[in-house]
Every structure is written in C-alpha cells, then in structure tokens.
Amino acid sequence: MAHIFCIANQKGGVGKTTTTVNLAAGLAQVGQRVLMVDLDPQGNATMGSGVDKRQLPHTVYDVLLESATVAEARVRSEKCGYDILGANRELAGAEVELVDLERREKRLKAALSVVDAEYDFVLIDCPPSLSLLTLNGLCSAHGVIVPMQCEYFALEGLTDLVNTIKQVHANLNRDLKIIGLLRVMFDPRITLQQQVSDQLKGHFGDKVFNTVIPRNVRLAEAPSYGLPGVVFDPSAKGSQAFVAFAQELVERNRST
Ligand code: ADP
Ligand code: MG
C-alpha cells in the first residue's frame, strides 16, 4: 500500500510545489514508485514536471468528477521518473461543481484507492487555501508534510493548519496526522531563521525533519525548464538536500 501524503500549508509561496516535485523526483531516484497529484488549478507542479497542462486530455478535474479514472488521466514523465495526475485552470471549476455532489470530500480518496498498490508514495500538491480541493487531498492522505520558512509569523500560521488537520482528523479522516515540518528556503546566515528553527524544534520535537532545504537559486530556475531541481541540476545544494529528504522519509516509513 502506498504512503499517501499531502504537501500543505495555507500560505502561498512557501515552497509547497517545489517540495512536491523535488521530493517526487528524489523518491524516484532512490527507487520508489511515485505518483504526483497536482491539486492546484495553477498547475505549477504539472508544468514543473515537464507536462504541458494545456495539452492534457484528462486531469485530476475529470477524476474528481468521475469522468475519467486515475489510470486514464495519469501521464508518465520518463525524465523525472514518476507519474503525474495533472491539473489546469479547469480545476478551479470543480470547487463549485462538487458542492452539490455526494461524497464530495472523498472522491480523490476513492479514485486513488484503485491505483494504491502500484505506488510506494503518492504526493499531493495542495492549493494555498482550505478549499474543497484541499479537503479532498486531506481526506485521501495518511499524513501531511508541511513546508515552512523560518520567519517571524511562521508559528502563528501553523496554528491554523494544525487546527484544520485536527478537524479533518475528527470528522472525516481518522488516519490523518502531521508527518513532519520541513524547513525550506533556509539561510543559516540569518539569525532570525536560526531562532525560529530552534523554536520549531522546541514546539514540535521530532516532527521537525532533520533535513533542511537551503535557499538555492537552481531550485527556482528549474521550473522554467519543466524539471524539478533534482533532475535539472543534481549537483546543486538544494537538489542534494531534497534527495537526502527523500531518503529520510523512506527511512522513517520503514521504521513505522
Ligand atoms: P507554493 O507552492 O507554496 O506557492 P512554490 O514552491 O511555488 O510555493 O515556491 C514559491 C517560490 O519560491 C517559487 O518561485 C520557487 O521557485 C521559490 N523557491 C521555493 N523553494 C526554494 C528554495 N529552496 N530556494 C530558492 N527558491 C525557492
Ligand atoms: Mg504551489
């Protein structure tokens, strides 16, 4: 059975998509079978995996509305080494269209359960809001990986997310838990970042991943080439950190 993880944080621009595609590529590099699900209508994770969102015959939108199965809608990126269930702007409409449908929060879960056995990891890139889309992600998942920048308001923002996860756990998905907090875009020269990082460890203990993702321009450049940094420039510090993170995640899930 696959480990199904959402990459979520209600804030925009914190590194969710970068984490999703690079972790997917990192996991693939260490021999894991990976499906990456793009749940953001912006389709950045799709484009960042080298798949043109405008050319897709089927996307996660069709899966949510049950007009296609995951097997029909997914595409393979040989370069990246993982499968992609893509998204584009059409997905924004799903929000409205799902409202009146039955099992509206659990449609992704049902669809993924069919392909579950084909993967070791399913990673879901969530949009930066608590929408019906994010709820579909959270209902499908065993846990949440939270990328965060070590900034002044980081802990405050986390409270909202932790409450959301608690509510989903209580009402919709008993499996859901926080897998861990990933420090991203980290710059050790900035004293404040060190302080917030220490605070995080104080509050959350071993829920904070050991691996730290540094701020690295190669990770930011990679999407314009339609590749995760890990594939675009494997020698970059940021890429190496994501492969190390993939290894840490595999290791953690072996012992649980
Ligand atoms: P989100 O999906 O949470 O909105 P993104 O992953 O799109 O966030 O990241 C926001 C911006 O920050 C993007 O331009 C991305 O390239 C850049 N970025 C993300 N992680 C890093 C990093 N470790 N180093 C440098 N730039 C990064
Ligand atoms: Mg994103």
Coordinates of C-alpha atoms and ligand atoms in Angstrom, one line a residue:
M1 CA 0.0 0.0 0.0
A2 CA 1.2 3.5 -0.9
H3 CA 2.0 6.1 1.7
I4 CA -0.2 9.0 0.7
F5 CA 1.0 12.4 1.8
C6 CA -0.4 15.9 1.2
I7 CA 2.1 18.8 0.9
A8 CA 0.1 21.6 2.5
N9 CA 0.3 25.0 4.1
Q10 CA -2.4 27.6 3.9
K11 CA 0.2 30.2 3.0
G12 CA 1.1 30.8 -0.7
G13 CA 4.7 30.9 -1.9
V14 CA 6.1 28.9 1.0
G15 CA 7.5 26.1 -1.2
K16 CA 4.7 23.5 -1.4
T17 CA 5.1 22.9 -5.2
T18 CA 8.9 23.0 -5.1
T19 CA 8.8 20.4 -2.3
T20 CA 6.3 18.2 -4.1
V21 CA 8.1 17.9 -7.4
N22 CA 11.6 17.6 -5.9
L23 CA 10.5 15.1 -3.3
A24 CA 8.8 13.1 -6.0
A25 CA 12.0 13.1 -8.1
G26 CA 14.1 12.4 -5.1
L27 CA 12.0 9.4 -4.1
A28 CA 12.1 8.1 -7.7
Q29 CA 15.9 8.4 -7.6
V30 CA 16.1 6.2 -4.5
G31 CA 14.0 3.5 -6.2
Q32 CA 10.5 4.4 -5.1
R33 CA 7.4 4.2 -7.3
V34 CA 5.7 7.6 -7.1
L35 CA 2.5 9.3 -8.3
M36 CA 2.4 13.1 -8.0
V37 CA -1.1 14.6 -7.8
D38 CA -1.5 18.3 -8.7
L39 CA -4.5 19.7 -6.8
D40 CA -3.8 23.3 -7.5
P41 CA -5.6 24.9 -10.5
Q42 CA -2.4 26.9 -11.2
G43 CA -0.9 23.6 -12.5
N44 CA 2.6 24.6 -11.4
A45 CA 3.5 21.1 -10.2
T46 CA 2.3 19.7 -13.6
M47 CA 4.3 22.2 -15.6
G48 CA 7.3 21.8 -13.2
S49 CA 7.3 18.1 -14.0
G50 CA 7.6 18.8 -17.8
V51 CA 3.9 18.1 -18.6
D52 CA 2.1 20.8 -20.6
K53 CA -1.1 21.4 -18.6
R54 CA -2.9 22.8 -21.7
Q55 CA -2.4 19.6 -23.7
L56 CA -3.7 17.1 -21.2
P57 CA -6.7 15.2 -22.4
H58 CA -7.6 14.3 -18.8
T59 CA -6.7 15.8 -15.5
V60 CA -7.5 15.5 -11.8
Y61 CA -10.6 17.5 -12.6
D62 CA -12.0 14.6 -14.6
V63 CA -11.1 12.2 -11.8
L64 CA -12.9 14.3 -9.2
L65 CA -16.0 14.5 -11.4
E66 CA -15.7 10.8 -12.2
S67 CA -15.4 11.2 -15.9
A68 CA -12.0 9.6 -16.0
T69 CA -10.1 7.1 -13.8
V70 CA -6.6 7.8 -12.4
A71 CA -5.3 5.2 -14.8
E72 CA -6.8 7.1 -17.7
A73 CA -5.7 10.5 -16.6
R74 CA -2.2 10.0 -15.4
V75 CA 0.9 10.5 -17.5
R76 CA 4.4 9.4 -17.1
S77 CA 7.5 11.6 -17.1
E78 CA 10.4 9.3 -18.0
K79 CA 12.9 12.2 -17.3
C80 CA 11.5 12.8 -13.8
G81 CA 10.9 9.1 -13.1
Y82 CA 7.4 9.5 -11.7
D83 CA 3.7 9.5 -12.8
I84 CA 1.7 12.7 -12.8
L85 CA -2.0 13.3 -12.3
G86 CA -2.1 16.8 -13.7
A87 CA -4.1 19.9 -13.2
N88 CA -5.0 23.1 -15.1
R89 CA -7.4 26.0 -14.8
E90 CA -10.4 23.8 -15.3
L91 CA -9.9 22.5 -11.8
A92 CA -11.0 25.8 -10.3
G93 CA -14.5 25.0 -11.6
A94 CA -14.5 21.7 -9.7
E95 CA -14.9 23.6 -6.5
V96 CA -18.3 24.8 -7.5
E97 CA -19.4 21.6 -9.4
L98 CA -18.5 19.4 -6.4
V99 CA -20.6 21.2 -3.9
D100 CA -23.9 19.5 -4.7
L101 CA -22.5 16.1 -5.4
E102 CA -22.4 13.2 -2.9
R103 CA -19.2 12.1 -1.2
R104 CA -17.8 15.4 -2.4
E105 CA -14.8 15.3 0.0
K106 CA -13.9 11.7 -0.7
R107 CA -13.8 11.5 -4.4
L108 CA -10.0 11.7 -4.7
K109 CA -9.6 9.1 -2.0
A110 CA -11.9 6.7 -3.8
A111 CA -10.1 7.2 -7.1
L112 CA -6.6 6.7 -5.6
S113 CA -7.6 3.5 -3.8
V114 CA -7.8 1.8 -7.2
V115 CA -4.1 2.5 -8.0
D116 CA -2.8 2.5 -4.5
A117 CA -0.9 -0.9 -4.9
E118 CA 1.0 0.4 -7.9
Y119 CA 3.0 3.0 -5.9
D120 CA 5.2 3.4 -2.8
F121 CA 4.3 7.0 -2.4
V122 CA 1.6 9.3 -3.6
L123 CA 2.3 13.0 -3.1
I124 CA -0.5 15.6 -3.4
D125 CA 0.4 19.2 -4.0
C126 CA -2.3 21.3 -2.4
P127 CA -3.5 24.8 -3.2
P128 CA -2.9 27.5 -0.6
S129 CA -6.4 27.6 0.9
L130 CA -8.7 25.3 2.8
S131 CA -11.0 24.6 -0.2
L132 CA -12.9 21.5 -1.2
L133 CA -9.9 20.6 -3.2
T134 CA -7.6 20.7 -0.2
L135 CA -10.2 18.8 1.7
N136 CA -10.1 16.1 -1.0
G137 CA -6.4 15.9 -0.5
L138 CA -6.6 15.7 3.2
C139 CA -9.3 13.0 3.1
S140 CA -7.1 10.9 0.8
A141 CA -3.9 11.1 2.9
H142 CA -2.3 9.3 5.7
G143 CA -0.4 12.5 6.7
V144 CA 0.7 16.0 5.9
I145 CA 4.1 17.3 5.1
V146 CA 4.3 21.0 5.9
P147 CA 7.0 23.0 4.2
M148 CA 7.7 26.2 6.1
Q149 CA 10.0 29.2 6.0
C150 CA 11.6 30.0 9.3
E151 CA 10.1 33.5 9.5
Y152 CA 8.6 35.6 12.3
F153 CA 5.0 34.6 11.7
A154 CA 5.7 31.0 10.8
L155 CA 4.5 29.6 14.1
E156 CA 1.3 31.6 14.1
G157 CA 0.4 30.4 10.6
L158 CA 1.0 26.9 11.7
T159 CA -1.7 27.1 14.4
D160 CA -4.4 27.4 11.7
L161 CA -3.1 24.4 9.8
V162 CA -2.8 22.3 12.9
N163 CA -6.4 23.1 13.8
T164 CA -7.6 22.3 10.3
I165 CA -5.8 18.9 10.4
K166 CA -7.3 18.2 13.8
Q167 CA -10.8 18.9 12.5
V168 CA -10.4 16.8 9.4
H169 CA -9.0 14.0 11.7
A170 CA -12.0 14.2 14.0
N171 CA -14.7 14.4 11.3
L172 CA -13.5 13.0 8.0
N173 CA -10.3 11.0 8.2
R174 CA -9.1 9.2 11.3
D175 CA -5.8 8.3 9.6
L176 CA -4.7 11.9 9.1
K177 CA -1.7 13.2 11.1
I178 CA 1.2 15.6 10.7
I179 CA 4.1 13.6 9.2
G180 CA 6.5 16.4 9.7
L181 CA 7.6 20.0 9.2
L182 CA 10.2 20.7 6.6
R183 CA 12.3 23.8 6.9
V184 CA 12.7 25.3 3.4
M185 CA 14.4 28.2 1.8
F186 CA 16.7 28.2 4.8
D187 CA 19.5 30.6 5.1
P188 CA 21.7 29.8 8.2
R189 CA 23.4 33.3 8.0
I190 CA 20.1 34.9 9.1
T191 CA 20.0 34.8 12.9
L192 CA 16.2 35.1 13.0
Q193 CA 15.9 31.9 10.9
Q194 CA 18.1 30.0 13.3
Q195 CA 16.0 31.3 16.2
V196 CA 12.7 30.3 14.6
S197 CA 14.2 26.9 13.6
D198 CA 15.1 26.3 17.3
Q199 CA 11.6 27.4 18.4
L200 CA 10.1 24.9 15.9
K201 CA 12.2 22.1 17.3
G202 CA 11.2 23.2 20.8
H203 CA 7.5 23.0 20.0
F204 CA 7.3 20.1 17.6
G205 CA 10.3 18.0 18.6
D206 CA 10.9 15.1 16.2
K207 CA 8.0 16.2 14.0
V208 CA 10.6 18.5 12.5
F209 CA 12.5 16.7 9.8
N210 CA 16.3 16.5 10.2
T211 CA 16.9 17.5 6.6
V212 CA 16.9 21.3 5.9
I213 CA 16.3 22.6 2.4
P214 CA 18.6 25.7 1.8
R215 CA 17.6 28.7 -0.3
N216 CA 19.1 27.8 -3.7
V217 CA 18.6 29.6 -6.9
R218 CA 18.8 26.4 -9.0
L219 CA 15.6 25.2 -7.4
A220 CA 13.9 28.4 -8.5
E221 CA 15.3 28.2 -12.0
A222 CA 14.4 24.6 -12.7
P223 CA 10.6 25.0 -13.3
S224 CA 11.3 27.2 -16.3
Y225 CA 12.9 24.2 -17.9
G226 CA 10.0 22.0 -16.9
L227 CA 12.0 20.0 -14.5
P228 CA 12.4 19.5 -10.7
G229 CA 15.7 20.9 -9.5
V230 CA 16.7 17.3 -8.5
V231 CA 16.6 16.4 -12.3
F232 CA 17.7 19.8 -13.7
D233 CA 20.9 20.1 -11.7
P234 CA 21.5 17.1 -9.4
S235 CA 24.7 18.6 -8.1
A236 CA 23.0 21.8 -6.7
K237 CA 22.9 22.1 -2.9
G238 CA 19.1 22.3 -2.9
S239 CA 18.8 19.2 -5.1
Q240 CA 21.1 17.2 -2.8
A241 CA 19.0 18.3 0.1
F242 CA 15.8 17.0 -1.5
V243 CA 17.4 13.6 -2.2
A244 CA 18.5 13.5 1.4
F245 CA 15.0 14.4 2.4
A246 CA 13.6 11.6 0.3
Q247 CA 16.0 9.2 2.0
E248 CA 14.9 10.5 5.4
L249 CA 11.3 9.9 4.5
V250 CA 11.8 6.4 3.3
E251 CA 13.8 5.6 6.4
R252 CA 11.1 7.0 8.7
N253 CA 8.4 5.0 7.0
R254 CA 10.4 1.8 7.2
S255 CA 10.6 2.0 10.9
T256 CA 6.8 2.8 11.4
Ligands
ADP1 P1 3.9 27.4 -3.2 O1 3.6 26.1 -4.0 O2 3.8 27.1 -1.7 O3 3.1 28.6 -3.6 P2 6.4 27.4 -4.6 O4 7.0 26.1 -4.4 O5 5.8 27.8 -5.9 O6 5.5 27.7 -3.4 O7 7.6 28.4 -4.3 C1 7.5 29.8 -4.3 C2 8.7 30.5 -5.0 O8 9.8 30.2 -4.2 C3 8.9 29.9 -6.3 O9 9.4 30.9 -7.2 C4 10.1 28.9 -6.1 O10 10.9 28.7 -7.3 C5 10.8 29.6 -5.0 N1 11.5 28.6 -4.1 C6 10.9 27.5 -3.5 N2 11.8 26.8 -2.8 C7 13.0 27.5 -2.9 C8 14.4 27.3 -2.4 N3 14.7 26.3 -1.6 N4 15.3 28.2 -2.8 C9 15.0 29.2 -3.7 N5 13.8 29.4 -4.2 C10 12.8 28.6 -3.8
MG2 MG 2.1 25.8 -5.4

